């Protein structure tokens, strides 16, 4: 049952934090924040957020407590969804959901004092945001600010969405407001809402006579503020951010991320613009994958946060305003961070809102998609600046030297993945027309010996350069990196029945019933044996009470499909020692992600079948028939060997007897 907002759920004895969270989460509401869901029967469907598709194959089963995509096979419970969506660890996902659904988690090594202080700071920031919003809506206090914002083109709906407000022109307007009286000056100081007067005698409001933009974490909680001066103000600081606090670190927060996250996950791309108003206006025009990094350069911490949601970061500059420092920083992060970093410039010095207004949302998305990576952008920028024409040898030489110097400085910013570096050198070679071998020597760290001459650099092939000092023999490199051949258990080679073509009248009937699953069109269908095994285990997940009868006919060791055999082993063991596992509880019990994914996949495959009991009976009968056929073949082989060897030890008689018994059994 979902927890009522504002009420803290207690921790009943015996229930761990994971169980409490899963009981509290409304799965449809949670996933609905990212996916547009429509109800279909007992489940909800939508477009999968984890891969690109046009036909919905993503199913949410609130009664069972899990989701499953028939396309990419992503599956799991509420915690798994947050882990996959936000690219966070289990603990972070657990705490995020606990906060969202007001679950009081058991102590996990965090002191009560630290937890209490953090909550007090969050409450103070939330109350301050409400105070600033009220000021903006006040007929007299907020009139000038509203007129300015409306003149800039901001709608009331957008202002409410971002909780934009205003701080009055006074030293203690917020401090003396009744809504803030419940907080001590010490708490307001730690939250960055007050400043200490010179000499330490008294305090005053941090923000005065400014438009206020609440800064929220990716969970939507207000943790800090950004203030922009009101028009006509003589304040020299146009923008003012909250100071560093226990809640807020400028180098790790992206403004607007809580509202941009869904679109970022969908497009796998995040655009970074200059300030708060650019973010707000971009969202108003539909470009909701836009954020800002609060007046500071993009940092490794920003990248760590953003790559939880995106595969590509695009720095969006107004016109040709991409300064050397910003591009150098982007190049360093491009080399050292496991994410694509691109640069795009708006034409004619336009602001993002001007571009969106004139060209539309689709053109904006196309510009982000076609942005240049930092490597290409800097070369083109330097070439344009230093080379007057194609025959300008002096300018070209200077451009090459400057480019290689900046590349070397960027590379020194941190460790670079060898395969990524190899591909980079191949492209640099194309830009500068310098052979890859020479680039390898130039960038080789001091003290590292050159590769033996007998080894030819893989960089001779475009896009496949070896890392400095790590030249490889030709032929080892494969496009996209080193390809590891999948491991195939030896037992599977012996189990020919797992892939053999079904034989006999019953097999033909069973195969004819397999049909074609539109979700897996173009994929080779499983063998009849594999399908039967999947149906047996899938039905048992829904009808655990049937296991008692099934296990008398089939043992878990008889499952030949290597994908589901581990789950069968786990299921048989659980039934024998723990009792019947209810499906929605089983999804939470399974700790192994692979087992959990397989379990949900099998349960989803059989869920829509009309008669699960009949499906189970046919599948069990098929496996039993095949087992008897194998025994029959084995006995015939024994009989032939006995006859050929002219043995007189009774084995021939025994084989005949067993063949007869097997024939009688099959006829029943």
mmCIF file of N, CA, C and O in Angstrom, residues 17 80 93 241 260 265-266 287 335 375 404 414 432 436 464 469 483 491 503 512 521 576 625 632:
data_model
loop_
_atom_site.group_PDB
_atom_site.id
_atom_site.type_symbol
_atom_site.label_atom_id
_atom_site.label_comp_id
_atom_site.label_asym_id
_atom_site.label_seq_id
_atom_site.Cartn_x
_atom_site.Cartn_y
_atom_site.Cartn_z
ATOM 1 N N UNK A 17 14.779 -2.613 5.209
ATOM 2 C CA UNK A 17 14.488 -1.407 4.452
ATOM 3 C C UNK A 17 13.990 -1.681 3.052
ATOM 4 O O UNK A 17 13.090 -1.003 2.552
ATOM 5 N N UNK A 80 15.021 -1.761 -8.792
ATOM 6 C CA UNK A 80 15.755 -2.044 -10.033
ATOM 7 C C UNK A 80 15.486 -0.970 -11.084
ATOM 8 O O UNK A 80 16.385 -0.586 -11.844
ATOM 9 N N UNK A 93 19.485 4.126 -4.699
ATOM 10 C CA UNK A 93 18.111 3.942 -5.176
ATOM 11 C C UNK A 93 17.161 3.699 -4.006
ATOM 12 O O UNK A 93 16.041 4.222 -3.969
ATOM 13 N N UNK A 241 24.664 32.784 -6.384
ATOM 14 C CA UNK A 241 24.242 31.448 -5.954
ATOM 15 C C UNK A 241 24.403 31.295 -4.449
ATOM 16 O O UNK A 241 25.196 32.008 -3.818
ATOM 17 N N UNK A 260 14.391 17.816 -16.080
ATOM 18 C CA UNK A 260 14.949 17.398 -17.374
ATOM 19 C C UNK A 260 15.188 15.903 -17.452
ATOM 20 O O UNK A 260 15.369 15.358 -18.546
ATOM 21 N N UNK A 265 16.689 10.836 -20.272
ATOM 22 C CA UNK A 265 16.683 9.375 -20.357
ATOM 23 C C UNK A 265 16.138 8.928 -21.712
ATOM 24 O O UNK A 265 16.651 7.988 -22.326
ATOM 25 N N UNK A 266 15.099 9.602 -22.206
ATOM 26 C CA UNK A 266 14.489 9.223 -23.481
ATOM 27 C C UNK A 266 15.435 9.474 -24.654
ATOM 28 O O UNK A 266 15.539 8.655 -25.567
ATOM 29 N N UNK A 287 12.083 21.956 -25.071
ATOM 30 C CA UNK A 287 13.420 21.345 -25.013
ATOM 31 C C UNK A 287 13.734 21.029 -23.557
ATOM 32 O O UNK A 287 14.515 21.720 -22.901
ATOM 33 N N UNK A 335 38.391 13.315 -23.290
ATOM 34 C CA UNK A 335 39.440 12.296 -23.276
ATOM 35 C C UNK A 335 39.366 11.395 -22.057
ATOM 36 O O UNK A 335 39.633 10.195 -22.140
ATOM 37 N N UNK A 375 36.834 17.047 -29.741
ATOM 38 C CA UNK A 375 38.069 16.841 -30.497
ATOM 39 C C UNK A 375 37.999 17.550 -31.850
ATOM 40 O O UNK A 375 38.896 18.301 -32.235
ATOM 41 N N UNK A 404 48.165 20.106 -30.931
ATOM 42 C CA UNK A 404 48.826 18.993 -30.248
ATOM 43 C C UNK A 404 49.201 19.373 -28.819
ATOM 44 O O UNK A 404 49.134 18.537 -27.909
ATOM 45 N N UNK A 414 43.973 13.374 -16.646
ATOM 46 C CA UNK A 414 43.515 12.158 -15.997
ATOM 47 C C UNK A 414 43.794 10.950 -16.862
ATOM 48 O O UNK A 414 44.242 11.085 -18.009
ATOM 49 N N UNK A 432 45.531 16.296 -38.825
ATOM 50 C CA UNK A 432 46.836 16.963 -38.931
ATOM 51 C C UNK A 432 47.724 16.414 -40.030
ATOM 52 O O UNK A 432 48.777 16.994 -40.314
ATOM 53 N N UNK A 436 50.159 8.041 -37.564
ATOM 54 C CA UNK A 436 49.825 7.599 -36.216
ATOM 55 C C UNK A 436 51.076 7.211 -35.437
ATOM 56 O O UNK A 436 51.184 7.476 -34.235
ATOM 57 N N UNK A 464 41.313 2.528 -35.519
ATOM 58 C CA UNK A 464 41.713 1.349 -34.759
ATOM 59 C C UNK A 464 43.132 1.486 -34.242
ATOM 60 O O UNK A 464 43.898 0.556 -34.236
ATOM 61 N N UNK A 469 52.597 3.010 -26.489
ATOM 62 C CA UNK A 469 53.296 2.000 -25.699
ATOM 63 C C UNK A 469 52.550 0.696 -25.597
ATOM 64 O O UNK A 469 52.961 -0.215 -24.889
ATOM 65 N N UNK A 483 36.673 -8.406 -28.891
ATOM 66 C CA UNK A 483 35.450 -9.198 -28.826
ATOM 67 C C UNK A 483 35.720 -10.493 -28.074
ATOM 68 O O UNK A 483 36.546 -11.302 -28.500
ATOM 69 N N UNK A 491 28.729 -28.970 -21.083
ATOM 70 C CA UNK A 491 27.559 -29.839 -20.952
ATOM 71 C C UNK A 491 26.553 -29.591 -22.060
ATOM 72 O O UNK A 491 25.828 -30.486 -22.472
ATOM 73 N N UNK A 503 11.297 -34.559 -33.246
ATOM 74 C CA UNK A 503 10.875 -35.679 -34.098
ATOM 75 C C UNK A 503 9.630 -36.317 -33.497
ATOM 76 O O UNK A 503 9.353 -36.194 -32.316
ATOM 77 N N UNK A 512 3.905 -27.238 -33.734
ATOM 78 C CA UNK A 512 2.866 -26.529 -34.474
ATOM 79 C C UNK A 512 2.144 -25.528 -33.586
ATOM 80 O O UNK A 512 1.636 -24.513 -34.055
ATOM 81 N N UNK A 521 9.934 -11.093 -33.459
ATOM 82 C CA UNK A 521 9.975 -11.315 -34.901
ATOM 83 C C UNK A 521 11.400 -11.177 -35.406
ATOM 84 O O UNK A 521 12.121 -10.272 -35.037
ATOM 85 N N UNK A 576 11.777 -26.810 -1.623
ATOM 86 C CA UNK A 576 12.074 -27.894 -0.689
ATOM 87 C C UNK A 576 12.330 -27.400 0.728
ATOM 88 O O UNK A 576 12.023 -28.091 1.703
ATOM 89 N N UNK A 625 7.797 -37.379 -22.391
ATOM 90 C CA UNK A 625 7.876 -38.178 -23.599
ATOM 91 C C UNK A 625 9.297 -38.170 -24.167
ATOM 92 O O UNK A 625 9.823 -39.201 -24.592
ATOM 93 N N UNK A 632 14.702 -44.924 -24.381
ATOM 94 C CA UNK A 632 14.444 -45.951 -25.382
ATOM 95 C C UNK A 632 15.649 -46.082 -26.327
ATOM 96 O O UNK A 632 16.114 -47.187 -26.621
#
